[in-house]
Short mmCIF file of C-alpha atoms and ligand atoms in Angstrom, two decimals:
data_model
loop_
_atom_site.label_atom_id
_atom_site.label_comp_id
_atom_site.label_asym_id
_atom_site.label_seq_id
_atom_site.Cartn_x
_atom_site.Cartn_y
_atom_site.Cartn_z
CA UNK A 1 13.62 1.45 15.03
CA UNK A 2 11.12 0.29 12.26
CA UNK A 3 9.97 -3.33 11.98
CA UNK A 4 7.63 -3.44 9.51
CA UNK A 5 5.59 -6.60 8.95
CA UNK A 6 4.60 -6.70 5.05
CA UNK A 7 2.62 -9.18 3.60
CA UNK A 8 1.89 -9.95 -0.04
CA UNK A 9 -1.39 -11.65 -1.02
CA UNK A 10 -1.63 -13.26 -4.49
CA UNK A 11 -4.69 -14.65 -6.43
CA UNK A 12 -3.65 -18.81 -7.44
CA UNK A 13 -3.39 -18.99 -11.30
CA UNK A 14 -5.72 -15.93 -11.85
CA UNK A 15 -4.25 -15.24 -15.39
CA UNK A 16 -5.38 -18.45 -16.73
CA UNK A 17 -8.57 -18.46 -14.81
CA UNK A 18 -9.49 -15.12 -16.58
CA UNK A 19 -9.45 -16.68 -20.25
CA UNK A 20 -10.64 -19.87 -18.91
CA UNK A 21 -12.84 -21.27 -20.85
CA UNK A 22 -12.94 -18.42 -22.61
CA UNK A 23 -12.02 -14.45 -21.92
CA UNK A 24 -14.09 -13.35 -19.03
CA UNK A 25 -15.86 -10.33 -19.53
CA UNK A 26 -13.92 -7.45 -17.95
CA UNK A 27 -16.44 -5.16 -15.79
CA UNK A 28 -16.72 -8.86 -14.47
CA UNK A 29 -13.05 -9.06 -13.42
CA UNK A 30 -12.98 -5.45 -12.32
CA UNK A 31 -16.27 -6.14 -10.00
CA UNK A 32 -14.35 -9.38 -8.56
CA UNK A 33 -11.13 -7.65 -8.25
CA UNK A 34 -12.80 -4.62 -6.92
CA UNK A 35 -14.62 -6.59 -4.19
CA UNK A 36 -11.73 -9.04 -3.14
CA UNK A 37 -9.83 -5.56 -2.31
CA UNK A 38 -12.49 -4.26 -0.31
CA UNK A 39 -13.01 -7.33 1.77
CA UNK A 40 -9.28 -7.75 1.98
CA UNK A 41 -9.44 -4.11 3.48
CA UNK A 42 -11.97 -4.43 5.42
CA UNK A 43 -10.26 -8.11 7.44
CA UNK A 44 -7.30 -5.94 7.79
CA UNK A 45 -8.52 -2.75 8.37
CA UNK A 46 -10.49 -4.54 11.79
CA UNK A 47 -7.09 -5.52 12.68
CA UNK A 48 -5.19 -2.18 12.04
CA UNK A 49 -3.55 -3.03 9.45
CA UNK A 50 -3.40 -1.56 5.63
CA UNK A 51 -3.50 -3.09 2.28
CA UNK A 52 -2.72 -1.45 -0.77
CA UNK A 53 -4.80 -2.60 -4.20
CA UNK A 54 -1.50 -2.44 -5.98
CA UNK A 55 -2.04 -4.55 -8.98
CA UNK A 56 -5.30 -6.12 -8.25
CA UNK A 57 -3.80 -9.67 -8.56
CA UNK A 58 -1.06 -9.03 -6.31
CA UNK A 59 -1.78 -6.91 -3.26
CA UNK A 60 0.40 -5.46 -0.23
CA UNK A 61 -0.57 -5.07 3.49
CA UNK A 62 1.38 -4.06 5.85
CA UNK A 63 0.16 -6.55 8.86
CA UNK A 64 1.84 -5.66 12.01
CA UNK A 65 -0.96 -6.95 14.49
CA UNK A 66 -2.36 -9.60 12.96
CA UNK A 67 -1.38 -13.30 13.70
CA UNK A 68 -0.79 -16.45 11.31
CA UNK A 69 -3.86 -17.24 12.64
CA UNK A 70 -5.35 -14.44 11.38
CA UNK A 71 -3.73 -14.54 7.89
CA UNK A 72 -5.28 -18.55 8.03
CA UNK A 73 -8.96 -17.56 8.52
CA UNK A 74 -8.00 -14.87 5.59
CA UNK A 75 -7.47 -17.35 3.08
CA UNK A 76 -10.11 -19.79 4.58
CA UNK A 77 -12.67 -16.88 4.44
CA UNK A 78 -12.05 -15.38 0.73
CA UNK A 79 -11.73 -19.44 -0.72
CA UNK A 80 -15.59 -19.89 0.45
CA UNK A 81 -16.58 -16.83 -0.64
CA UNK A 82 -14.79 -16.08 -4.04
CA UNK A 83 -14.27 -18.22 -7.41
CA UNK A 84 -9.94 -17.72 -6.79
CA UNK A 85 -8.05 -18.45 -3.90
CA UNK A 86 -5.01 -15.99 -2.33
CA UNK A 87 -1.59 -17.18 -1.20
CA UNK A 88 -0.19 -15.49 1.49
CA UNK A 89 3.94 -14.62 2.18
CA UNK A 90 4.63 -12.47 5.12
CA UNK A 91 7.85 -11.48 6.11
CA UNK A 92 9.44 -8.61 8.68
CA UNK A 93 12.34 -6.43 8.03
CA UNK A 94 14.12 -3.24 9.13
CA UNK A 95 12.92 -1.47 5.70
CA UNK A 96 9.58 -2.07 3.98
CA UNK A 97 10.92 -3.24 0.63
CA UNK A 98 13.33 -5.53 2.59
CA UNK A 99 9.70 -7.27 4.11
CA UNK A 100 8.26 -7.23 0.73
CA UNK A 101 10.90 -9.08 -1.35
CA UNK A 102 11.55 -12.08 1.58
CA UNK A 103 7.38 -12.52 1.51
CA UNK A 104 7.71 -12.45 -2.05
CA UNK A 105 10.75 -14.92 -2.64
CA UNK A 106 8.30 -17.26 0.06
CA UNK A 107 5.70 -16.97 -2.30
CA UNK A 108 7.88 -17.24 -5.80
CA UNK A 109 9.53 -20.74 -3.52
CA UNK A 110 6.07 -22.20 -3.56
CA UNK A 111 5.50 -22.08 -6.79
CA UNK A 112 4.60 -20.22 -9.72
CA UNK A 113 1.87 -17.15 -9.91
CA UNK A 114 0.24 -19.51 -12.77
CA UNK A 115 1.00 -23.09 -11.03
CA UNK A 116 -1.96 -24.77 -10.99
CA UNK A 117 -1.05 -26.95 -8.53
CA UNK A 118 -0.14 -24.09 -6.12
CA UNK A 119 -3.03 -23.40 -3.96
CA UNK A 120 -3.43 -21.22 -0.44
CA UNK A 121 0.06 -21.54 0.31
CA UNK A 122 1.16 -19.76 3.94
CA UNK A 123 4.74 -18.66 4.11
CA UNK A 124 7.03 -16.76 6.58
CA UNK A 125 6.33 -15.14 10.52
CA UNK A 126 5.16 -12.17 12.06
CA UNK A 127 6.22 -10.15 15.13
CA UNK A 128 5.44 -11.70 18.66
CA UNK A 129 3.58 -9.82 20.76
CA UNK A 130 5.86 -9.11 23.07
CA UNK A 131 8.02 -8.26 20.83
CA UNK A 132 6.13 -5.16 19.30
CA UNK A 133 6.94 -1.72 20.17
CA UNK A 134 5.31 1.92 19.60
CA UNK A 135 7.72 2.78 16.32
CA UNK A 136 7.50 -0.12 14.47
CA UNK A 137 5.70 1.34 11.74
CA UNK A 138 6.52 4.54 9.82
CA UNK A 139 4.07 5.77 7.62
CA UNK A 140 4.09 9.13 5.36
CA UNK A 141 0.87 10.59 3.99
CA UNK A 142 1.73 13.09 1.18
CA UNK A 143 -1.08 15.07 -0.70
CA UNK A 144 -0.94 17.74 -3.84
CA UNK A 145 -0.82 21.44 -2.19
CA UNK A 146 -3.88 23.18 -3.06
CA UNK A 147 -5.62 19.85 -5.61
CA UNK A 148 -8.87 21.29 -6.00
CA UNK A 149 -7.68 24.81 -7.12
CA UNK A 150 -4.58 24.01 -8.98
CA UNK A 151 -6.06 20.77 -11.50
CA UNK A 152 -9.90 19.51 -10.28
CA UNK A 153 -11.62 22.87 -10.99
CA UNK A 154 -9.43 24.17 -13.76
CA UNK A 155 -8.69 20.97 -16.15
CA UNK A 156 -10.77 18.06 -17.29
CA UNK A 157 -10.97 14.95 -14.80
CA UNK A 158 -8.29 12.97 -17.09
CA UNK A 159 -5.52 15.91 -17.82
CA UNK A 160 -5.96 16.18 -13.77
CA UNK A 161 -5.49 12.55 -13.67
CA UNK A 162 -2.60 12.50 -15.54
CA UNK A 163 -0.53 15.40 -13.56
CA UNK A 164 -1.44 13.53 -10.27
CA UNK A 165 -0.32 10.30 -11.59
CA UNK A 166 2.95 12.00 -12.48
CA UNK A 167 3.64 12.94 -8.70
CA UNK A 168 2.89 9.61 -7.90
CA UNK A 169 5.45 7.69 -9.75
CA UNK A 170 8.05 10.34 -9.35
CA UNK A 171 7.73 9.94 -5.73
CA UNK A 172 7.30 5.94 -5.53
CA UNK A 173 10.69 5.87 -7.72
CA UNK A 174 12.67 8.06 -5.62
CA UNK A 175 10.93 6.58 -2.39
CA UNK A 176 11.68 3.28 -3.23
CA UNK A 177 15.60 3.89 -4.86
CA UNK A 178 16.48 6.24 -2.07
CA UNK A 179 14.78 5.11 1.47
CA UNK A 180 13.57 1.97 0.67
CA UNK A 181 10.00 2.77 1.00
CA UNK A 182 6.52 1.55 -0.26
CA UNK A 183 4.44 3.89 -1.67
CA UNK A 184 0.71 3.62 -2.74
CA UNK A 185 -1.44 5.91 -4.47
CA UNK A 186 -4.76 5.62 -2.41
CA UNK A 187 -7.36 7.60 -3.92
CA UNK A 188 -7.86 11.58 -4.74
CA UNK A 189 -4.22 13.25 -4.63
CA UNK A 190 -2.64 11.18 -1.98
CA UNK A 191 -0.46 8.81 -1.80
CA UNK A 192 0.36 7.01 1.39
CA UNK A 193 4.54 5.98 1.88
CA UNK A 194 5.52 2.90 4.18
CA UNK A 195 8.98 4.21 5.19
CA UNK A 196 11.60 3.09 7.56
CA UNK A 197 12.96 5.51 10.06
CA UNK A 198 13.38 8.69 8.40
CA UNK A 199 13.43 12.42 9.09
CA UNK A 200 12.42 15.83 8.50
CA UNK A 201 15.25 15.90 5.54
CA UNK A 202 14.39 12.95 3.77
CA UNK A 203 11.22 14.11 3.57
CA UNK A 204 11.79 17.70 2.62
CA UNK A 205 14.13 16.14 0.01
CA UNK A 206 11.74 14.38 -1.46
CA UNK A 207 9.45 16.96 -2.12
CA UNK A 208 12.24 18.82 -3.71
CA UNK A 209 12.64 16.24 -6.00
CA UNK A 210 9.21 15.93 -6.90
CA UNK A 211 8.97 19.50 -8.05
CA UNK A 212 12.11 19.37 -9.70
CA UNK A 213 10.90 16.30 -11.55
CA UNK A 214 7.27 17.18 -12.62
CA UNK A 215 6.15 19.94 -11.12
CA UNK A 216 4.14 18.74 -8.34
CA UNK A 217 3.96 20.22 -5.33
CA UNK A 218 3.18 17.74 -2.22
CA UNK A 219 3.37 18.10 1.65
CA UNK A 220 3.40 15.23 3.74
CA UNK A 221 2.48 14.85 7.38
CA UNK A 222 4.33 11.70 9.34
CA UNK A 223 3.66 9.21 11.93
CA UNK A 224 4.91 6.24 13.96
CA UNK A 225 2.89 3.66 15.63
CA UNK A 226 3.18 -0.08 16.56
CA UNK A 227 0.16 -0.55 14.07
CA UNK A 228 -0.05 0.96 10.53
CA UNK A 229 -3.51 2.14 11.52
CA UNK A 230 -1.76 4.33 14.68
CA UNK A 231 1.05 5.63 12.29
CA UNK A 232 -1.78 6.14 9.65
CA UNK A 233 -3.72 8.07 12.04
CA UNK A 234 -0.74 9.78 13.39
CA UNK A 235 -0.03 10.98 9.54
CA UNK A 236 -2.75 12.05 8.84
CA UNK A 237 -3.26 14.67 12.06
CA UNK A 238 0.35 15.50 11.02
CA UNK A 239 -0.51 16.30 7.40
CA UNK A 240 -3.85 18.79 9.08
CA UNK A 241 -0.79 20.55 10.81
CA UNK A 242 0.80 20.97 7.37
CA UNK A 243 -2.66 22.69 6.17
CA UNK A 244 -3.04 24.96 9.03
CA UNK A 245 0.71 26.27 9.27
CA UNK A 246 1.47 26.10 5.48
CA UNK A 247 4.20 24.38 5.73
CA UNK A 248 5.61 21.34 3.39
CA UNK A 249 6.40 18.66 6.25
CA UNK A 250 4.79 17.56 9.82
CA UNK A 251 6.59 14.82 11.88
CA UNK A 252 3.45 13.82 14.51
CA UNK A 253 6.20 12.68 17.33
N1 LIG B 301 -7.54 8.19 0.63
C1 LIG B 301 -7.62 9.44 1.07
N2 LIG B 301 -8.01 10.40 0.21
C2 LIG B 301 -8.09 11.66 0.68
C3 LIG B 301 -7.77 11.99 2.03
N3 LIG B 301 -7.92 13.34 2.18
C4 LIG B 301 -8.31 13.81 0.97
N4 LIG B 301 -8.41 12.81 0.06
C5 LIG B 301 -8.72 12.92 -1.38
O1 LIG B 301 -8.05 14.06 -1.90
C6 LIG B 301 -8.96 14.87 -2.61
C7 LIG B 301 -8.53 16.32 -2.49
O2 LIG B 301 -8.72 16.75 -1.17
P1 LIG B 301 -7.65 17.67 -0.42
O3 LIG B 301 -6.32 17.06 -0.49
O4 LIG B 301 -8.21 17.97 0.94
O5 LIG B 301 -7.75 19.02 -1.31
P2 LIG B 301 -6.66 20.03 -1.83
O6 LIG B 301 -7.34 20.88 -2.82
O7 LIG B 301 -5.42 19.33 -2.28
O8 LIG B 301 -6.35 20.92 -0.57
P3 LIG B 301 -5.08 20.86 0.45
O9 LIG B 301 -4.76 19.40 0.68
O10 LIG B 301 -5.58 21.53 1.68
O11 LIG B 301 -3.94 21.59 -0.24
C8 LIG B 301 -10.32 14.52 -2.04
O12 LIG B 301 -11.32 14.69 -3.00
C9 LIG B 301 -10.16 13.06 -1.70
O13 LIG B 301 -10.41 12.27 -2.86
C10 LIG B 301 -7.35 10.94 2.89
O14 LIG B 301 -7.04 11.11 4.09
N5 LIG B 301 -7.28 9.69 2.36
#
């Protein structure tokens, strides 16, 4: 049974901050945002866990492994190194949107997103230890069948963009109204789902309704780990199996 620890970092008052004195120049903001999401990755990453850019002012990781302690040095760490500060809410639940919106209402409790009197607040619990087990995390890595030959070497880079983008939110729609589930774009064609426990039908459903949808055809390779890295991981060799036997779904367990 999933128990998926989700954890939603926030920059303190960046909206205000951005026109403060005056508008910030914007390849400034995208370099600061751009960084804060690859150290944020990186902190995580080291501990097996994912984040997801998201909106660039709010951010997602899925944290199962890493401590309060760990989430404490987070903030302490970006605050010397970066202009903004993060808060932090981190919640578990049986369903990845059901983590997400209790460390979100502990973050929304502390205060405002543009409180300026709401700094590096810490909110919520993670999983003990001993309280972690092998299939605590179920993560989904879907990717466009056959990219490269169907958009990158036949339309321009932005009329590719646009048909991948398509697949993207038709999936994290359905993902999310049906099963509950987090889904990220992460780069290329894929985009990688935070799911409770599901099976072979959910996912072959999905799909379905994908292609129904917009006309995107996706195959997905699944795994389960007590880290999001070891599901991630898990996915991904699933999603190779999905290559080599042509087919449109891989559960790695
Ligand atoms: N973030 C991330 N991006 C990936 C990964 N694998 C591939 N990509 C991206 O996806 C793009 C397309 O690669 P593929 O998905 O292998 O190519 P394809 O043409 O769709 O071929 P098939 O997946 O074999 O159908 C690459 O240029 C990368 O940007 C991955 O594991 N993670």
């Amino acid at each position: 049974m999933t128990n998926t620890q989700v954890t939603l970092c926030q920059i303190d008052n960046y909206g205000p901050w951005t026109v403060t004195p005056e508008p910030r120049r914007e390849a400034d903001l995208q370099t600061l945002q751009s960084r804060l999401y690859a150290d944020i990755s990186q902190f995580v990453g080291n501990r097996d866990g994912y984040v997801f850019f998201t909106r660039f002012d709010n951010m997602i990781a899925v944290t199962n492994g890493l401590t309060f302690e760990d989430h404490a040095l987070l903030q302490e760490s970006v605050g010397n190194r970066y202009p903004v500060t993060l808060s932090l809410g981190v919640a578990t639940g049986k369903t990845p949107v059901q983590a997400l919106s209790d460390a979100t209402t502990l973050v929304q409790d502390a205060g405002s997103a543009q409180d300026k009197n709401r700094r590096e607040c810490l909110e919520g619990r993670v999983i003990d230890d001993e309280h972690r087990t092998d299939d605590d995390v179920q993560i989904a890595h879907f990717d466009v069948i056959d990219a490269t030959g169907e958009y990158t070497d036949e339309l321009n880079a932005f009329d590719t963009f646009i048909e991948i983008e398509q697949g993207y939110a038709s999936l994290m729609r359905y993902m999310r109204e049906a099963h509950d589930s987090l889904a990220f774009f992460v780069g290329g064609d894929n985009v990688i789902v935070v799911c409770p426990d599901l099976g072979e039908g959910e996912y072959e459903d999905a799909i379905y309704h994908v292609q129904e949808d917009v006309d995107v055809e996706l195959q997905v390779g699944v795994g389960r780990g007590k880290s999001p890295h070891d599901a991630g991981i898990a996915a991904k060799h699933a999603l190779e199996d999905c290559r080599a036997d042509g087919t449109r779904v891989e559960l790695g367990w």
